[in-house]
Structure formats: C-alpha cells, structure tokens
Amino acid sequence: MPEFRSGRRRHPGRRAVLAAAAVGLSTALTATLSACSAASDTASEEITLTFSWWGNDDRSERTKKAVRLFEREHPGVTVRTSNADFGSYMQKLATQAAGGGIPDVAQLDYRQISQYAGGGTLLPLDDAVADGTIRTSEIDEEFLRTGTYEDEQFAIPAGRGITGYAYDAGIYKKAGIPTPRPDWTWQDWAAANRKIATLGLKSPDGRAVAGANDNGPNEDIFENWVRSRGGQLYASQTKLGFTEDDLTEFWTFCDTLREEGSVAQAEDTAQAKTTETSPIGRGLAAADYTWDAPFPGYAALLGDDLHFAPVPTTDGRQGAYFKPSMLLGIGANSEHPEEATALVDFLLNDPRAGDALGFTRSTPPNREIAARVAKTLEGPEREIYEYALRMEKYGLDAPPTAPPRGDVAIQTAFKRAYHRVMYELTSPRQAAREFFDEANRELRS
C-alpha cells in the first residue's frame, strides 16, 4: 500500500511504473503458453486520455491540431478533448474534483494549484521532471516553481504572461503624454489620467472620457503596486504579505482619482465584465489594465492606436512579474499516467506542437519554441512578444509560488471591500480593516 504524505497519496514515478509494466509483461508471457488469444487481445487494447481546457475558438482549434499530432506519434492512444469558457470550465472542474477526479490532463489557473494539490487531486510531477519525461531545461527555473505546492511540482506552466496597460496612443499624444517607459511611476500614471480628464473628450454616450479604469477592485493591480514597494501579496500559505496601512494607502490613492474624475466612475467599473463592457471598450477611458494575451483583442476592437504600456513603478522598481497564464496538470486518479505525462511533454516541447499552438496561451514557456514561433508574429501579437523581452531586460523580480488555497475567496473579498469604498459606503481604512479580518479567517481555515 503506498504511503501518504501531508494527506496526499504518493504516486509512483516513471521508473516504478515501467518496473511494474515489466512484471506485468512477464506474467503475460507466461500466460501466453496457455492462452495466446487472451494475450493478443490485451496487447491490442486502446488507451483513451481525457484533456480539458478553457479558451476561445482559436485556442480550441489550435489545441486540437496539436493533439492530433500527438496521436499520430503515439499509435493506440486517443485523446478525448473538451473545452469551455473560463467560468463554466472552473465550475465543471471543481465538480469533477469533488466527485473523485479531474481529467487525465487539465488546464489549470494559477489560483487552483494549491487548492487541488493540497486536496490530493493532482499527480506529483517531480519524478517526471527529474528523469526528463517532462523536459524543463528550456523553462526558467524560477518560472517553473510557479507550479509547485509545498516544494513539490504539481503542474507545468503552459504560457508565460505579464501585465500592462492597453492604452490609446492617439489620446495620449493629444494630452501631451510621452510614450510610457518601463520606469514610469504611479505618480506619472496619475498625472497622465488627470491630463486626459482635462481634455474634455466625450464618449459615444456623451459623458466625459477618463484616463483609465479604476484600479481599486483589482487584486492583480494591487499585487503589482505592493511588489513595487518591496512587499508581496502572500508571505506564506497562511499569511498575507502586506499590512493594513499598505492597503489603505492604495485604496485611498484609487478613491481620490475616482472622486476627481480622473479614472472611471463606480457604475462603469462595476459592470466591466469583458473588454466590450469595460470603460475603455465603451469609450469612457483611454487605458485599461490587462494581461498580454488578451491585448490583441483590444486592438481588434478599438483600432490601431491601441498599444501596450508597462505597469507603473515605485521609484523605478517594477512590481510586474512573469506569471503562468495557465498550467497543465495530471489528474491524481489517471489510469494512464505515463501517456498523460507524454502528452504534457509533447504540448510543451515538441516544435510541431509549438507551431500549432502559437501564442494562443501567451508566450510559450519553452524559450526555443517561443523564439521559433515569434518569427511568424505580426501586429499586436508581435508587440506583446517584444514587450515581454523589453520588460525582461529591464529587470523583474522572481514570481511567487502559487497562492494559498483560500486565494479565490480572498480575491472576491478584495473586490467586494473596494466596491463599498467606490460607492461611498465606507472609508478606505475601514474597508481595509474589514478585508484583513475576512482574509485572515480564510487563511486560517
């Protein structure tokens, strides 16, 4: 009986599986002396893997193309695929995990790693990485750590993303704002928003155009802000990495800009669910915080004046970092861990798979494949690739490991607390105090 460690079942590594297979082969050969036909039936048995992900139609078609390449390379293995929009996918995966198992290979969000690894849902991958079954030599070591939980590897990054601001260069030029550099500051950003607000531009519905979206409800922006000051979102799996004073200062900064009219108003921030319904998408703001992977969608919707700017700094220190846009993990109860591991390796490291997938999951984590695919990029996709290279050259801190298991609830509490501020139901200080109480309860539970 396998031993359990930290409440999780220790699954056999590749060598152990191969050894067990050798024993099984010996038994099968013995049985062949009396039952040749039975052995023949076993040898011809087909293997079916399940593989699921979230994403748009383009990601779906590209992923299916890569899967077909894998199947041709692995006769006898069929991959049954499924995908959905992000919200539906998250709900379905949670239901599958609660019911006893996720697919053989599953696309995972950064915030899910601790939850599913800690709950015994994911297969540990340390052995597969150590013996090269999953090749990681072309993935930055610090970036690879984002798929760890309690110092064990449970998922492999499938894309390397970074944050920034989609901004209207035409409006910036009209306001006399220079092209943002990697060292521009939060004070520069605030001044730019004020300049845009004073232009008196009107949105399609006749209202004033603000400089940007309201940063207050967005935990990702706060993380960039606090990291630029030397802090972090989490100090450990059970402790926040910032103070009540830090959060009060950030929310006061955001609240002041909103009251001035320099950033979007509360009702416009609250209804922003997509690019189309965001302040920039409705012509109510000149900039919007976002990730690099969705940026081409902004340009397609709003025109060629849309470009990608760095997140502001504190005295030149960048708080942005390279984060996995998504990761790949293997279900702990997979009946075919060897084949599932081979599929993960193929998707990450085979040049043909790289050509098929392109940048549909943001920049491929394998550097050689990223450079290979980048030669074919044009327009906004080329811009975000060059942006990532520029930010890497500027200098970024190492990414943190996966957030604690309570992070999803904490993110919701963060947004809810600031919504009370922007609707003038409480002060930034009181909201920060309430948030800390709720977050600490989640981390202790």
PDB file of C-alpha atoms in Angstrom, residues 128-266:
ATOM      1  CA  ALA A 128       8.777  13.037 -14.346  1.00  0.00           C
ATOM      2  CA  VAL A 129      10.728  16.304 -14.304  1.00  0.00           C
ATOM      3  CA  ALA A 130      13.793  14.728 -12.706  1.00  0.00           C
ATOM      4  CA  ASP A 131      14.124  11.901 -15.239  1.00  0.00           C
ATOM      5  CA  GLY A 132      13.308  14.078 -18.245  1.00  0.00           C
ATOM      6  CA  THR A 133       9.943  12.519 -19.046  1.00  0.00           C
ATOM      7  CA  ILE A 134       8.703  16.099 -18.913  1.00  0.00           C
ATOM      8  CA  ARG A 135      11.555  18.211 -20.264  1.00  0.00           C
ATOM      9  CA  THR A 136      12.013  21.553 -18.495  1.00  0.00           C
ATOM     10  CA  SER A 137      15.558  22.598 -19.456  1.00  0.00           C
ATOM     11  CA  GLU A 138      14.190  25.396 -21.691  1.00  0.00           C
ATOM     12  CA  ILE A 139      11.867  26.738 -18.979  1.00  0.00           C
ATOM     13  CA  ASP A 140      13.274  29.250 -16.482  1.00  0.00           C
ATOM     14  CA  GLU A 141      13.717  27.558 -13.122  1.00  0.00           C
ATOM     15  CA  GLU A 142      12.049  30.387 -11.190  1.00  0.00           C
ATOM     16  CA  PHE A 143       9.098  30.317 -13.557  1.00  0.00           C
ATOM     17  CA  LEU A 144       8.792  26.530 -13.250  1.00  0.00           C
ATOM     18  CA  ARG A 145       8.390  26.990  -9.468  1.00  0.00           C
ATOM     19  CA  THR A 146       5.010  28.628 -10.015  1.00  0.00           C
ATOM     20  CA  GLY A 147       3.581  25.121 -10.430  1.00  0.00           C
ATOM     21  CA  THR A 148       4.758  23.945  -7.003  1.00  0.00           C
ATOM     22  CA  TYR A 149       2.911  23.426  -3.743  1.00  0.00           C
ATOM     23  CA  GLU A 150       4.843  22.788  -0.516  1.00  0.00           C
ATOM     24  CA  ASP A 151       8.017  22.415  -2.622  1.00  0.00           C
ATOM     25  CA  GLU A 152       6.574  19.677  -4.847  1.00  0.00           C
ATOM     26  CA  GLN A 153       5.899  20.116  -8.576  1.00  0.00           C
ATOM     27  CA  PHE A 154       2.224  19.559  -9.385  1.00  0.00           C
ATOM     28  CA  ALA A 155       1.792  21.492 -12.643  1.00  0.00           C
ATOM     29  CA  ILE A 156       3.882  22.858 -15.504  1.00  0.00           C
ATOM     30  CA  PRO A 157       3.372  26.384 -16.872  1.00  0.00           C
ATOM     31  CA  ALA A 158       1.825  26.316 -20.365  1.00  0.00           C
ATOM     32  CA  GLY A 159       2.180  30.036 -21.083  1.00  0.00           C
ATOM     33  CA  ARG A 160       4.154  32.995 -19.750  1.00  0.00           C
ATOM     34  CA  GLY A 161       2.101  36.134 -19.254  1.00  0.00           C
ATOM     35  CA  ILE A 162       2.727  39.637 -17.937  1.00  0.00           C
ATOM     36  CA  THR A 163       0.526  42.593 -17.060  1.00  0.00           C
ATOM     37  CA  GLY A 164       0.389  46.066 -18.556  1.00  0.00           C
ATOM     38  CA  TYR A 165      -1.974  48.781 -19.774  1.00  0.00           C
ATOM     39  CA  ALA A 166      -3.756  48.771 -23.102  1.00  0.00           C
ATOM     40  CA  TYR A 167      -3.786  52.484 -23.928  1.00  0.00           C
ATOM     41  CA  ASP A 168      -4.979  54.774 -26.718  1.00  0.00           C
ATOM     42  CA  ALA A 169      -1.797  56.340 -28.092  1.00  0.00           C
ATOM     43  CA  GLY A 170      -3.831  58.931 -30.006  1.00  0.00           C
ATOM     44  CA  ILE A 171      -5.391  60.284 -26.810  1.00  0.00           C
ATOM     45  CA  TYR A 172      -2.039  60.159 -25.011  1.00  0.00           C
ATOM     46  CA  LYS A 173      -0.491  62.210 -27.810  1.00  0.00           C
ATOM     47  CA  LYS A 174      -3.337  64.732 -27.730  1.00  0.00           C
ATOM     48  CA  ALA A 175      -2.794  65.141 -23.964  1.00  0.00           C
ATOM     49  CA  GLY A 176       0.969  65.588 -24.435  1.00  0.00           C
ATOM     50  CA  ILE A 177       1.810  62.398 -22.548  1.00  0.00           C
ATOM     51  CA  PRO A 178       5.034  60.699 -23.695  1.00  0.00           C
ATOM     52  CA  THR A 179       5.081  57.000 -24.550  1.00  0.00           C
ATOM     53  CA  PRO A 180       5.214  55.181 -21.177  1.00  0.00           C
ATOM     54  CA  ARG A 181       8.594  53.669 -20.327  1.00  0.00           C
ATOM     55  CA  PRO A 182       9.286  50.655 -18.072  1.00  0.00           C
ATOM     56  CA  ASP A 183      10.430  53.040 -15.307  1.00  0.00           C
ATOM     57  CA  TRP A 184       7.444  55.402 -15.282  1.00  0.00           C
ATOM     58  CA  THR A 185       5.898  55.757 -11.821  1.00  0.00           C
ATOM     59  CA  TRP A 186       2.460  55.564 -10.251  1.00  0.00           C
ATOM     60  CA  GLN A 187       2.664  59.352  -9.874  1.00  0.00           C
ATOM     61  CA  ASP A 188       3.336  59.648 -13.630  1.00  0.00           C
ATOM     62  CA  TRP A 189       0.351  57.394 -14.283  1.00  0.00           C
ATOM     63  CA  ALA A 190      -1.920  59.507 -12.055  1.00  0.00           C
ATOM     64  CA  ALA A 191      -0.723  62.716 -13.742  1.00  0.00           C
ATOM     65  CA  ALA A 192      -1.450  61.201 -17.168  1.00  0.00           C
ATOM     66  CA  ASN A 193      -5.001  60.351 -16.106  1.00  0.00           C
ATOM     67  CA  ARG A 194      -5.552  63.894 -14.862  1.00  0.00           C
ATOM     68  CA  LYS A 195      -4.307  65.373 -18.148  1.00  0.00           C
ATOM     69  CA  ILE A 196      -6.660  63.175 -20.163  1.00  0.00           C
ATOM     70  CA  ALA A 197      -9.620  64.089 -17.951  1.00  0.00           C
ATOM     71  CA  THR A 198      -8.982  67.804 -18.569  1.00  0.00           C
ATOM     72  CA  LEU A 199      -9.123  67.378 -22.378  1.00  0.00           C
ATOM     73  CA  GLY A 200     -12.903  67.364 -22.200  1.00  0.00           C
ATOM     74  CA  LEU A 201     -13.277  64.415 -24.583  1.00  0.00           C
ATOM     75  CA  LYS A 202     -16.711  62.839 -24.828  1.00  0.00           C
ATOM     76  CA  SER A 203     -17.641  59.164 -25.011  1.00  0.00           C
ATOM     77  CA  PRO A 204     -20.235  57.852 -27.511  1.00  0.00           C
ATOM     78  CA  ASP A 205     -22.931  58.386 -24.852  1.00  0.00           C
ATOM     79  CA  GLY A 206     -21.839  61.974 -24.273  1.00  0.00           C
ATOM     80  CA  ARG A 207     -20.054  61.529 -20.956  1.00  0.00           C
ATOM     81  CA  ALA A 208     -16.510  62.632 -20.099  1.00  0.00           C
ATOM     82  CA  VAL A 209     -13.606  60.358 -21.011  1.00  0.00           C
ATOM     83  CA  ALA A 210     -11.385  59.437 -18.028  1.00  0.00           C
ATOM     84  CA  GLY A 211      -7.729  58.460 -18.083  1.00  0.00           C
ATOM     85  CA  ALA A 212      -8.100  54.790 -17.120  1.00  0.00           C
ATOM     86  CA  ASN A 213     -10.141  52.168 -15.348  1.00  0.00           C
ATOM     87  CA  ASP A 214     -10.367  52.299 -11.548  1.00  0.00           C
ATOM     88  CA  ASN A 215      -7.586  50.094 -10.126  1.00  0.00           C
ATOM     89  CA  GLY A 216      -9.237  49.656  -6.737  1.00  0.00           C
ATOM     90  CA  PRO A 217     -11.184  46.374  -7.138  1.00  0.00           C
ATOM     91  CA  ASN A 218      -8.379  44.543  -8.930  1.00  0.00           C
ATOM     92  CA  GLU A 219      -6.200  42.388  -6.666  1.00  0.00           C
ATOM     93  CA  ASP A 220      -3.699  41.845  -9.510  1.00  0.00           C
ATOM     94  CA  ILE A 221      -3.045  45.594  -9.752  1.00  0.00           C
ATOM     95  CA  PHE A 222      -2.630  45.857  -6.006  1.00  0.00           C
ATOM     96  CA  GLU A 223      -0.152  42.993  -6.118  1.00  0.00           C
ATOM     97  CA  ASN A 224       1.919  44.865  -8.722  1.00  0.00           C
ATOM     98  CA  TRP A 225       1.665  48.030  -6.618  1.00  0.00           C
ATOM     99  CA  VAL A 226       2.733  46.390  -3.343  1.00  0.00           C
ATOM    100  CA  ARG A 227       5.545  44.409  -5.030  1.00  0.00           C
ATOM    101  CA  SER A 228       6.899  47.671  -6.465  1.00  0.00           C
ATOM    102  CA  ARG A 229       7.294  48.764  -2.836  1.00  0.00           C
ATOM    103  CA  GLY A 230       9.126  45.626  -1.782  1.00  0.00           C
ATOM    104  CA  GLY A 231       6.098  43.776  -0.407  1.00  0.00           C
ATOM    105  CA  GLN A 232       4.160  40.791  -1.687  1.00  0.00           C
ATOM    106  CA  LEU A 233       0.623  39.505  -1.728  1.00  0.00           C
ATOM    107  CA  TYR A 234       1.331  36.469   0.476  1.00  0.00           C
ATOM    108  CA  ALA A 235       4.204  35.889   2.870  1.00  0.00           C
ATOM    109  CA  SER A 236       3.298  32.194   3.113  1.00  0.00           C
ATOM    110  CA  GLN A 237       0.383  29.818   2.579  1.00  0.00           C
ATOM    111  CA  THR A 238      -1.166  31.131   5.801  1.00  0.00           C
ATOM    112  CA  LYS A 239      -0.143  34.797   5.966  1.00  0.00           C
ATOM    113  CA  LEU A 240      -0.665  37.977   3.960  1.00  0.00           C
ATOM    114  CA  GLY A 241       2.495  39.738   2.784  1.00  0.00           C
ATOM    115  CA  PHE A 242       1.309  43.332   3.258  1.00  0.00           C
ATOM    116  CA  THR A 243      -0.163  45.493   6.009  1.00  0.00           C
ATOM    117  CA  GLU A 244      -3.453  47.208   6.597  1.00  0.00           C
ATOM    118  CA  ASP A 245      -1.624  50.513   6.075  1.00  0.00           C
ATOM    119  CA  ASP A 246      -0.396  49.335   2.648  1.00  0.00           C
ATOM    120  CA  LEU A 247      -3.921  48.526   1.506  1.00  0.00           C
ATOM    121  CA  THR A 248      -5.370  51.716   2.973  1.00  0.00           C
ATOM    122  CA  GLU A 249      -2.827  53.796   1.059  1.00  0.00           C
ATOM    123  CA  PHE A 250      -3.574  52.001  -2.211  1.00  0.00           C
ATOM    124  CA  TRP A 251      -7.339  52.328  -1.880  1.00  0.00           C
ATOM    125  CA  THR A 252      -7.028  55.982  -0.845  1.00  0.00           C
ATOM    126  CA  PHE A 253      -4.928  56.609  -3.976  1.00  0.00           C
ATOM    127  CA  CYS A 254      -7.597  54.960  -6.164  1.00  0.00           C
ATOM    128  CA  ASP A 255     -10.514  56.626  -4.354  1.00  0.00           C
ATOM    129  CA  THR A 256      -9.030  60.087  -4.785  1.00  0.00           C
ATOM    130  CA  LEU A 257      -8.537  59.655  -8.538  1.00  0.00           C
ATOM    131  CA  ARG A 258     -12.109  58.429  -8.953  1.00  0.00           C
ATOM    132  CA  GLU A 259     -13.547  61.348  -6.976  1.00  0.00           C
ATOM    133  CA  GLU A 260     -11.563  63.726  -9.201  1.00  0.00           C
ATOM    134  CA  GLY A 261     -12.992  62.105 -12.324  1.00  0.00           C
ATOM    135  CA  SER A 262      -9.516  61.067 -13.465  1.00  0.00           C
ATOM    136  CA  VAL A 263     -10.473  57.376 -13.588  1.00  0.00           C
ATOM    137  CA  ALA A 264     -13.741  55.602 -14.403  1.00  0.00           C
ATOM    138  CA  GLN A 265     -16.761  56.049 -12.201  1.00  0.00           C
ATOM    139  CA  ALA A 266     -18.178  53.370  -9.917  1.00  0.00           C
TER     140      ALA A 266
END
